[in-house]
PDB file of C-alpha atoms in Angstrom:
ATOM      1  CA  MET T 107      -0.376   0.114  -0.198  1.00 47.00           C
ATOM      2  CA  LYS T 108       3.020   2.414   0.813  1.00 43.00           C
ATOM      3  CA  THR T 109       4.832   1.480  -2.464  1.00 45.00           C
ATOM      4  CA  LEU T 110       1.428   2.378  -4.412  1.00 45.00           C
ATOM      5  CA  LEU T 111       0.631   5.644  -2.618  1.00 41.00           C
ATOM      6  CA  THR T 112       4.509   6.661  -3.130  1.00 42.00           C
ATOM      7  CA  THR T 113       3.988   5.873  -6.403  1.00 44.00           C
ATOM      8  CA  ALA T 114       0.894   7.866  -7.228  1.00 43.00           C
ATOM      9  CA  ILE T 115       2.355  10.872  -5.527  1.00 43.00           C
ATOM     10  CA  LEU T 116       5.341  10.632  -7.900  1.00 44.00           C
ATOM     11  CA  ILE T 117       3.396  10.365 -10.555  1.00 43.00           C
ATOM     12  CA  LEU T 118       0.937  13.941  -9.350  1.00 43.00           C
ATOM     13  CA  THR T 119       4.510  15.360  -9.111  1.00 43.00           C
ATOM     14  CA  LEU T 120       5.738  14.859 -12.442  1.00 39.00           C
ATOM     15  CA  ASN T 121       2.458  15.385 -14.360  1.00 41.00           C
ATOM     16  CA  TYR T 122       1.417  18.320 -12.466  1.00 41.00           C
ATOM     17  CA  GLY T 123       4.631  19.922 -11.399  1.00 44.00           C
ATOM     18  CA  ILE T 124       4.198  19.626  -7.618  1.00 56.00           C
ATOM     19  CA  LYS T 125       6.833  20.881  -5.988  1.00 73.00           C
ATOM     20  CA  ALA T 126       8.660  19.918  -2.869  1.00 89.00           C
ATOM     21  CA  GLN T 127       8.615  22.607   0.030  1.00 97.00           C
ATOM     22  CA  VAL T 128      11.888  23.431   0.795  1.00 98.00           C
ATOM     23  CA  VAL T 129      12.758  23.976   4.956  1.00 98.00           C
ATOM     24  CA  THR T 130      15.915  25.874   4.866  1.00 98.00           C
ATOM     25  CA  LEU T 131      18.043  25.697   8.080  1.00 98.00           C
ATOM     26  CA  ASP T 132      20.429  29.059   9.103  1.00 98.00           C
ATOM     27  CA  TYR T 133      23.904  27.736   9.133  1.00 97.00           C
ATOM     28  CA  TYR T 134      24.994  31.474   9.624  1.00 97.00           C
ATOM     29  CA  PHE T 135      23.877  32.982  13.163  1.00 97.00           C
ATOM     30  CA  ASN T 136      24.595  29.865  14.321  1.00 95.00           C
ATOM     31  CA  HIS T 137      27.671  28.511  13.774  1.00 91.00           C
ATOM     32  CA  GLU T 138      28.863  26.784  16.770  1.00 84.00           C
ATOM     33  CA  VAL T 139      32.340  24.814  16.731  1.00 80.00           C
ATOM     34  CA  HIS T 140      33.773  22.229  19.648  1.00 77.00           C
ATOM     35  CA  ARG T 141      36.968  20.375  19.367  1.00 78.00           C
ATOM     36  CA  ASP T 142      35.890  16.789  18.488  1.00 75.00           C
ATOM     37  CA  SER T 143      37.467  13.542  19.849  1.00 76.00           C
ATOM     38  CA  SER T 144      40.203  13.822  17.162  1.00 81.00           C
ATOM     39  CA  GLY T 145      41.222  17.406  18.669  1.00 82.00           C
ATOM     40  CA  LYS T 146      39.920  18.963  15.555  1.00 82.00           C
ATOM     41  CA  ILE T 147      37.990  22.153  15.641  1.00 79.00           C
ATOM     42  CA  SER T 148      34.330  21.420  13.959  1.00 78.00           C
ATOM     43  CA  ARG T 149      30.919  22.075  13.629  1.00 82.00           C
ATOM     44  CA  PHE T 150      28.165  21.104  15.940  1.00 80.00           C
ATOM     45  CA  HIS T 151      24.666  21.904  17.203  1.00 90.00           C
ATOM     46  CA  TYR T 152      21.309  22.155  15.433  1.00 95.00           C
ATOM     47  CA  MET T 153      22.677  20.672  11.961  1.00 96.00           C
ATOM     48  CA  TRP T 154      20.015  18.683   9.935  1.00 97.00           C
ATOM     49  CA  GLU T 155      23.022  16.227   9.585  1.00 95.00           C
ATOM     50  CA  ASP T 156      24.260  16.031  13.136  1.00 93.00           C
ATOM     51  CA  HIS T 157      22.682  12.796  14.369  1.00 93.00           C
ATOM     52  CA  ALA T 158      24.419  13.234  18.166  1.00 90.00           C
ATOM     53  CA  ASN T 159      21.885  14.339  20.926  1.00 92.00           C
ATOM     54  CA  THR T 160      23.057  18.157  19.962  1.00 92.00           C
ATOM     55  CA  GLY T 161      21.353  17.629  16.371  1.00 94.00           C
ATOM     56  CA  PHE T 162      18.772  18.479  14.473  1.00 96.00           C
ATOM     57  CA  SER T 163      18.075  15.284  12.357  1.00 97.00           C
ATOM     58  CA  ILE T 164      15.282  13.936  13.712  1.00 97.00           C
ATOM     59  CA  PHE T 165      13.220  17.229  13.356  1.00 98.00           C
ATOM     60  CA  GLY T 166      14.750  17.248   9.903  1.00 98.00           C
ATOM     61  CA  ASP T 167      13.193  13.588   9.503  1.00 98.00           C
ATOM     62  CA  ALA T 168       9.926  15.200   9.931  1.00 98.00           C
ATOM     63  CA  PHE T 169      10.123  17.158   7.415  1.00 98.00           C
ATOM     64  CA  LYS T 170      10.820  14.904   4.653  1.00 98.00           C
ATOM     65  CA  LYS T 171       7.933  12.582   6.110  1.00 97.00           C
ATOM     66  CA  ASN T 172       5.875  15.543   5.195  1.00 96.00           C
ATOM     67  CA  GLY T 173       7.586  15.561   1.418  1.00 96.00           C
ATOM     68  CA  ALA T 174       9.850  18.595   1.770  1.00 98.00           C
ATOM     69  CA  LYS T 175      13.342  18.916   0.816  1.00 98.00           C
ATOM     70  CA  LEU T 176      15.945  20.217   3.851  1.00 98.00           C
ATOM     71  CA  THR T 177      18.876  22.309   2.467  1.00 98.00           C
ATOM     72  CA  SER T 178      20.533  25.122   4.699  1.00 98.00           C
ATOM     73  CA  LEU T 179      22.241  28.621   4.226  1.00 98.00           C
ATOM     74  CA  ASP T 180      26.002  29.508   5.417  1.00 96.00           C
ATOM     75  CA  VAL T 181      25.517  32.731   4.368  1.00 98.00           C
ATOM     76  CA  ALA T 182      23.636  36.046   5.343  1.00 98.00           C
ATOM     77  CA  PRO T 183      19.868  35.744   4.514  1.00 98.00           C
ATOM     78  CA  THR T 184      18.884  37.478   1.111  1.00 98.00           C
ATOM     79  CA  VAL T 185      15.083  38.118  -0.478  1.00 98.00           C
ATOM     80  CA  SER T 186      17.967  36.458  -3.487  1.00 98.00           C
ATOM     81  CA  ASN T 187      19.587  33.165  -1.811  1.00 98.00           C
ATOM     82  CA  LEU T 188      15.870  33.261  -0.106  1.00 98.00           C
ATOM     83  CA  THR T 189      13.872  33.086  -3.056  1.00 96.00           C
ATOM     84  CA  GLY T 190      14.170  29.363  -3.488  1.00 96.00           C
ATOM     85  CA  SER T 191      13.094  28.446   0.210  1.00 98.00           C
ATOM     86  CA  ASP T 192       9.315  28.139   1.610  1.00 98.00           C
ATOM     87  CA  ILE T 193      10.506  27.476   4.943  1.00 98.00           C
ATOM     88  CA  TYR T 194      13.819  29.209   6.840  1.00 98.00           C
ATOM     89  CA  ILE T 195      14.569  28.645  10.358  1.00 98.00           C
ATOM     90  CA  ILE T 196      17.076  30.347  13.000  1.00 98.00           C
ATOM     91  CA  VAL T 197      17.989  28.796  15.888  1.00 98.00           C
ATOM     92  CA  ASP T 198      19.870  29.802  19.070  1.00 96.00           C
ATOM     93  CA  PRO T 199      22.216  32.582  17.574  1.00 96.00           C
ATOM     94  CA  ASP T 200      25.485  32.547  18.434  1.00 94.00           C
ATOM     95  CA  THR T 201      26.843  34.438  21.730  1.00 91.00           C
ATOM     96  CA  ARG T 202      30.820  34.987  21.721  1.00 88.00           C
ATOM     97  CA  LYS T 203      31.663  31.928  24.111  1.00 85.00           C
ATOM     98  CA  GLU T 204      30.148  29.726  21.289  1.00 83.00           C
ATOM     99  CA  SER T 205      31.654  31.349  18.179  1.00 83.00           C
ATOM    100  CA  PRO T 206      35.017  33.134  18.062  1.00 83.00           C
ATOM    101  CA  ASP T 207      33.304  34.936  14.850  1.00 88.00           C
ATOM    102  CA  PRO T 208      29.853  35.462  16.294  1.00 93.00           C
ATOM    103  CA  LYS T 209      27.488  36.779  12.937  1.00 96.00           C
ATOM    104  CA  TYR T 210      24.609  39.152  14.413  1.00 97.00           C
ATOM    105  CA  ILE T 211      22.074  39.516  12.713  1.00 98.00           C
ATOM    106  CA  LEU T 212      21.848  43.306  11.364  1.00 98.00           C
ATOM    107  CA  ALA T 213      19.479  45.766  10.094  1.00 98.00           C
ATOM    108  CA  ASP T 214      20.423  44.685   6.624  1.00 98.00           C
ATOM    109  CA  ASN T 215      19.812  41.241   7.154  1.00 98.00           C
ATOM    110  CA  ILE T 216      16.532  41.999   9.207  1.00 98.00           C
ATOM    111  CA  ASP T 217      15.140  43.654   5.964  1.00 98.00           C
ATOM    112  CA  GLN T 218      16.168  41.325   3.314  1.00 98.00           C
ATOM    113  CA  ILE T 219      14.119  38.719   5.994  1.00 98.00           C
ATOM    114  CA  VAL T 220      11.339  40.889   6.389  1.00 98.00           C
ATOM    115  CA  LYS T 221      10.974  41.037   2.688  1.00 98.00           C
ATOM    116  CA  TRP T 222      11.176  37.534   2.141  1.00 98.00           C
ATOM    117  CA  VAL T 223       8.356  36.568   4.740  1.00 98.00           C
ATOM    118  CA  LYS T 224       6.131  39.429   3.494  1.00 98.00           C
ATOM    119  CA  SER T 225       6.500  37.837  -0.088  1.00 98.00           C
ATOM    120  CA  GLY T 226       4.790  34.348   1.705  1.00 98.00           C
ATOM    121  CA  GLY T 227       8.060  32.892   3.174  1.00 98.00           C
ATOM    122  CA  VAL T 228       7.364  30.891   6.732  1.00 98.00           C
ATOM    123  CA  LEU T 229       9.723  31.730   9.436  1.00 98.00           C
ATOM    124  CA  LEU T 230      10.720  29.293  12.814  1.00 98.00           C
ATOM    125  CA  LEU T 231      12.482  31.486  14.896  1.00 98.00           C
ATOM    126  CA  MET T 232      14.012  29.714  17.901  1.00 98.00           C
ATOM    127  CA  ALA T 233      15.848  31.390  21.047  1.00 98.00           C
ATOM    128  CA  ASN T 234      16.466  29.984  24.345  1.00 95.00           C
ATOM    129  CA  ASP T 235      17.796  31.187  27.957  1.00 91.00           C
ATOM    130  CA  SER T 236      19.243  34.301  27.553  1.00 87.00           C
ATOM    131  CA  ALA T 237      22.823  32.749  29.064  1.00 88.00           C
ATOM    132  CA  ASN T 238      22.805  30.732  25.938  1.00 90.00           C
ATOM    133  CA  VAL T 239      21.836  32.814  22.846  1.00 95.00           C
ATOM    134  CA  GLU T 240      21.963  36.289  21.346  1.00 96.00           C
ATOM    135  CA  LEU T 241      19.227  38.027  22.482  1.00 96.00           C
ATOM    136  CA  PRO T 242      19.952  41.452  21.389  1.00 96.00           C
ATOM    137  CA  HIS T 243      19.802  41.202  17.545  1.00 97.00           C
ATOM    138  CA  PHE T 244      17.974  38.695  17.884  1.00 98.00           C
ATOM    139  CA  ASN T 245      15.315  40.855  19.207  1.00 98.00           C
ATOM    140  CA  HIS T 246      15.954  43.617  16.675  1.00 98.00           C
ATOM    141  CA  LEU T 247      14.819  40.900  14.061  1.00 98.00           C
ATOM    142  CA  VAL T 248      11.548  39.621  15.702  1.00 98.00           C
ATOM    143  CA  ALA T 249      10.064  43.003  16.736  1.00 98.00           C
ATOM    144  CA  ARG T 250       9.425  43.671  13.702  1.00 98.00           C
ATOM    145  CA  PHE T 251       6.803  41.029  13.584  1.00 98.00           C
ATOM    146  CA  GLY T 252       5.713  42.107  17.186  1.00 98.00           C
ATOM    147  CA  MET T 253       7.546  39.747  19.220  1.00 98.00           C
ATOM    148  CA  HIS T 254      10.108  40.095  22.103  1.00 98.00           C
ATOM    149  CA  PHE T 255      12.314  37.214  23.702  1.00 98.00           C
ATOM    150  CA  ASN T 256      12.177  38.317  27.152  1.00 97.00           C
ATOM    151  CA  ASP T 257      15.399  37.852  29.412  1.00 96.00           C
ATOM    152  CA  ASP T 258      13.827  35.142  31.692  1.00 96.00           C
ATOM    153  CA  LEU T 259      13.881  32.052  32.594  1.00 96.00           C
ATOM    154  CA  VAL T 260      10.700  29.762  32.644  1.00 97.00           C
ATOM    155  CA  ASN T 261      10.351  26.013  33.112  1.00 97.00           C
ATOM    156  CA  HIS T 262      13.822  25.815  34.664  1.00 96.00           C
ATOM    157  CA  VAL T 263      14.634  22.489  35.222  1.00 95.00           C
ATOM    158  CA  ILE T 264      17.464  21.855  37.538  1.00 93.00           C
ATOM    159  CA  ASP T 265      18.280  17.974  36.860  1.00 90.00           C
ATOM    160  CA  ASP T 266      16.769  14.934  35.448  1.00 84.00           C
ATOM    161  CA  ASN T 267      15.317  13.986  38.827  1.00 85.00           C
ATOM    162  CA  HIS T 268      12.658  17.144  37.833  1.00 92.00           C
ATOM    163  CA  PHE T 269      11.431  17.119  34.295  1.00 92.00           C
ATOM    164  CA  GLU T 270       8.456  17.613  35.479  1.00 95.00           C
ATOM    165  CA  ASP T 271       9.223  21.411  36.080  1.00 96.00           C
ATOM    166  CA  GLY T 272       9.781  21.604  31.984  1.00 96.00           C
ATOM    167  CA  ALA T 273       6.330  20.040  31.395  1.00 97.00           C
ATOM    168  CA  VAL T 274       3.880  21.975  29.245  1.00 98.00           C
ATOM    169  CA  ILE T 275       0.235  20.465  28.434  1.00 97.00           C
ATOM    170  CA  ILE T 276      -1.306  20.830  25.416  1.00 98.00           C
ATOM    171  CA  LYS T 277      -5.250  21.508  24.681  1.00 96.00           C
ATOM    172  CA  ASP T 278      -6.692  22.253  21.432  1.00 96.00           C
ATOM    173  CA  ASN T 279      -3.758  23.838  19.636  1.00 98.00           C
ATOM    174  CA  PRO T 280      -4.010  24.447  15.901  1.00 97.00           C
ATOM    175  CA  ALA T 281      -0.555  22.847  15.464  1.00 98.00           C
ATOM    176  CA  PHE T 282      -0.179  20.243  17.715  1.00 98.00           C
ATOM    177  CA  LYS T 283      -2.685  17.780  16.762  1.00 96.00           C
ATOM    178  CA  THR T 284      -1.386  14.509  18.082  1.00 97.00           C
ATOM    179  CA  ALA T 285       1.053  15.902  20.592  1.00 97.00           C
ATOM    180  CA  HIS T 286      -0.698  16.263  24.417  1.00 97.00           C
ATOM    181  CA  LYS T 287       2.352  16.662  26.880  1.00 97.00           C
ATOM    182  CA  ILE T 288       5.429  18.406  25.789  1.00 97.00           C
ATOM    183  CA  PHE T 289       9.080  18.724  27.300  1.00 97.00           C
ATOM    184  CA  MET T 290      10.295  22.343  27.470  1.00 97.00           C
ATOM    185  CA  LYS T 291      13.106  23.454  29.652  1.00 95.00           C
ATOM    186  CA  ASP T 292      14.925  26.459  30.143  1.00 96.00           C
ATOM    187  CA  VAL T 293      12.846  28.805  28.071  1.00 97.00           C
ATOM    188  CA  CYS T 294      12.764  32.319  27.699  1.00 97.00           C
ATOM    189  CA  SER T 295       8.830  33.791  27.915  1.00 98.00           C
ATOM    190  CA  ILE T 296       7.934  35.871  24.559  1.00 98.00           C
ATOM    191  CA  SER T 297       5.730  39.209  24.849  1.00 98.00           C
ATOM    192  CA  THR T 298       3.657  40.006  21.759  1.00 98.00           C
ATOM    193  CA  THR T 299       2.138  42.977  20.242  1.00 98.00           C
ATOM    194  CA  GLY T 300       0.021  44.223  17.326  1.00 97.00           C
ATOM    195  CA  ASN T 301      -0.370  41.404  14.972  1.00 95.00           C
ATOM    196  CA  ALA T 302       1.547  38.904  17.245  1.00 98.00           C
ATOM    197  CA  TYR T 303      -0.382  36.658  19.645  1.00 98.00           C
ATOM    198  CA  PRO T 304       0.610  33.921  22.199  1.00 98.00           C
ATOM    199  CA  PHE T 305       0.212  30.719  20.707  1.00 98.00           C
ATOM    200  CA  LEU T 306       1.422  28.426  23.187  1.00 98.00           C
ATOM    201  CA  LYS T 307       1.696  29.415  26.970  1.00 98.00           C
ATOM    202  CA  ASN T 308       3.101  26.966  29.595  1.00 97.00           C
ATOM    203  CA  THR T 309       1.499  26.245  33.071  1.00 94.00           C
ATOM    204  CA  GLN T 310       2.273  29.741  34.750  1.00 96.00           C
ATOM    205  CA  GLY T 311       0.969  31.733  31.825  1.00 97.00           C
ATOM    206  CA  PHE T 312       4.174  32.445  30.681  1.00 98.00           C
ATOM    207  CA  THR T 313       3.988  32.634  26.528  1.00 98.00           C
ATOM    208  CA  ILE T 314       6.651  30.193  25.098  1.00 98.00           C
ATOM    209  CA  ILE T 315       5.904  30.093  21.475  1.00 98.00           C
ATOM    210  CA  ALA T 316       3.964  33.173  19.516  1.00 98.00           C
ATOM    211  CA  VAL T 317       2.860  33.654  16.129  1.00 98.00           C
ATOM    212  CA  ALA T 318       2.573  36.463  13.319  1.00 98.00           C
ATOM    213  CA  LYS T 319       0.903  36.805   9.677  1.00 98.00           C
ATOM    214  CA  ILE T 320       2.876  39.574   8.560  1.00 97.00           C
ATOM    215  CA  GLY T 321       1.997  40.041   4.483  1.00 97.00           C
ATOM    216  CA  LYS T 322       1.535  36.690   2.851  1.00 97.00           C
ATOM    217  CA  GLY T 323       3.934  34.860   5.302  1.00 98.00           C
ATOM    218  CA  THR T 324       3.595  33.510   9.118  1.00 98.00           C
ATOM    219  CA  VAL T 325       6.070  34.173  11.683  1.00 98.00           C
ATOM    220  CA  MET T 326       6.556  31.422  14.611  1.00 98.00           C
ATOM    221  CA  ALA T 327       8.638  32.363  17.767  1.00 98.00           C
ATOM    222  CA  VAL T 328       9.694  29.757  20.056  1.00 98.00           C
ATOM    223  CA  GLY T 329      11.459  30.198  23.749  1.00 98.00           C
ATOM    224  CA  ASP T 330      14.045  27.701  23.025  1.00 97.00           C
ATOM    225  CA  PRO T 331      15.180  25.476  20.504  1.00 96.00           C
ATOM    226  CA  TRP T 332      13.730  21.976  22.607  1.00 96.00           C
ATOM    227  CA  LEU T 333      13.058  20.118  19.282  1.00 97.00           C
ATOM    228  CA  TYR T 334      17.096  18.949  18.950  1.00 95.00           C
ATOM    229  CA  ASN T 335      17.580  15.212  18.836  1.00 95.00           C
ATOM    230  CA  GLU T 336      18.269  14.744  22.887  1.00 94.00           C
ATOM    231  CA  TYR T 337      14.546  15.465  23.462  1.00 94.00           C
ATOM    232  CA  VAL T 338      13.004  13.412  20.670  1.00 94.00           C
ATOM    233  CA  ASN T 339      15.206  10.242  21.259  1.00 79.00           C
ATOM    234  CA  GLY T 340      13.613   8.617  23.871  1.00 75.00           C
ATOM    235  CA  ARG T 341      15.583  10.345  26.830  1.00 83.00           C
ATOM    236  CA  LEU T 342      12.667  12.187  28.102  1.00 90.00           C
ATOM    237  CA  PRO T 343      10.619   9.904  30.715  1.00 91.00           C
ATOM    238  CA  ALA T 344       6.941   8.117  29.723  1.00 91.00           C
ATOM    239  CA  GLY T 345       4.553  10.417  28.950  1.00 94.00           C
ATOM    240  CA  TYR T 346       6.687  12.982  27.010  1.00 96.00           C
ATOM    241  CA  GLU T 347       5.586  13.632  23.233  1.00 97.00           C
ATOM    242  CA  ASN T 348       8.114  15.400  21.553  1.00 97.00           C
ATOM    243  CA  ASP T 349       8.512  13.339  18.892  1.00 96.00           C
ATOM    244  CA  LYS T 350       4.749  13.721  18.097  1.00 97.00           C
ATOM    245  CA  ALA T 351       5.433  17.470  18.454  1.00 98.00           C
ATOM    246  CA  ALA T 352       8.092  17.368  16.182  1.00 98.00           C
ATOM    247  CA  ALA T 353       5.799  15.962  13.153  1.00 97.00           C
ATOM    248  CA  ASP T 354       3.141  18.187  14.287  1.00 98.00           C
ATOM    249  CA  LEU T 355       5.308  21.213  14.059  1.00 98.00           C
ATOM    250  CA  ALA T 356       6.828  20.419  10.738  1.00 98.00           C
ATOM    251  CA  ALA T 357       3.036  19.613   9.022  1.00 98.00           C
ATOM    252  CA  TRP T 358       1.664  23.021  10.339  1.00 98.00           C
ATOM    253  CA  LEU T 359       4.394  24.741   9.241  1.00 98.00           C
ATOM    254  CA  ILE T 360       4.634  23.167   5.994  1.00 98.00           C
ATOM    255  CA  ALA T 361       0.722  24.223   5.938  1.00 97.00           C
ATOM    256  CA  GLN T 362       0.925  27.617   6.359  1.00 98.00           C
ATOM    257  CA  VAL T 363       3.370  27.986   2.825  1.00 98.00           C
ATOM    258  CA  PRO T 364       0.867  29.842   0.059  1.00 96.00           C
ATOM    259  CA  ALA T 365      -0.142  28.208  -2.584  1.00 90.00           C
ATOM    260  CA  LYS T 366       1.595  28.246  -5.569  1.00 76.00           C
ATOM    261  CA  LYS T 367      -0.215  30.057  -8.538  1.00 51.00           C
TER     262      LYS T 367
END
């Protein structure tokens, strides 16, 4: 049955020009390096091809299961080099402790990203707690969409004996159709104004995911890069559904991409 379905999708793609959605992950603002086991300085953290706990390979697989293609962008984003992308993801921009040459999000970068979103781009912005992300410049970008990453720490989890402090219960959310309990620890909360609105709150009522519609596009901001492999590969206690949340979010983001005419 799966083979017949795959064949049918392929025929539709060839005959009617259906294009797979392209999901581009930023490798420019986030370019963390470390010394690997051989002593070589190498990149890591939030990469499609990183299958270790630090990687985004499982989140990437969720997009691929929805028919999307994955790519990355290791230069500054422009309207031109984002033209072929339907979804653009920026995760945890570097601080000086994470990279010897951090690339801050500057005014021209912001103008280019905003133009791309207004034309129909879907933008996912994932921050972190303020000790582990370059918030000042990141906030210049999210401000253009009516959002602000706060310099605080919610869902603080001391150690593996306190997982429940990072629990978030989800009910009747338009994106998370199958995930009902997720784990998101050490998050910065989000303030919203204008067209932006809270999309998911934690138990204490802090906004941890926000959304805004800008022109033809959509922007989602999350207070943590919570879907990296460490927390979607079964390490969590039973009952947490970050794996389902990754699949749900990938499907929702793809659904926000405007239909091509």
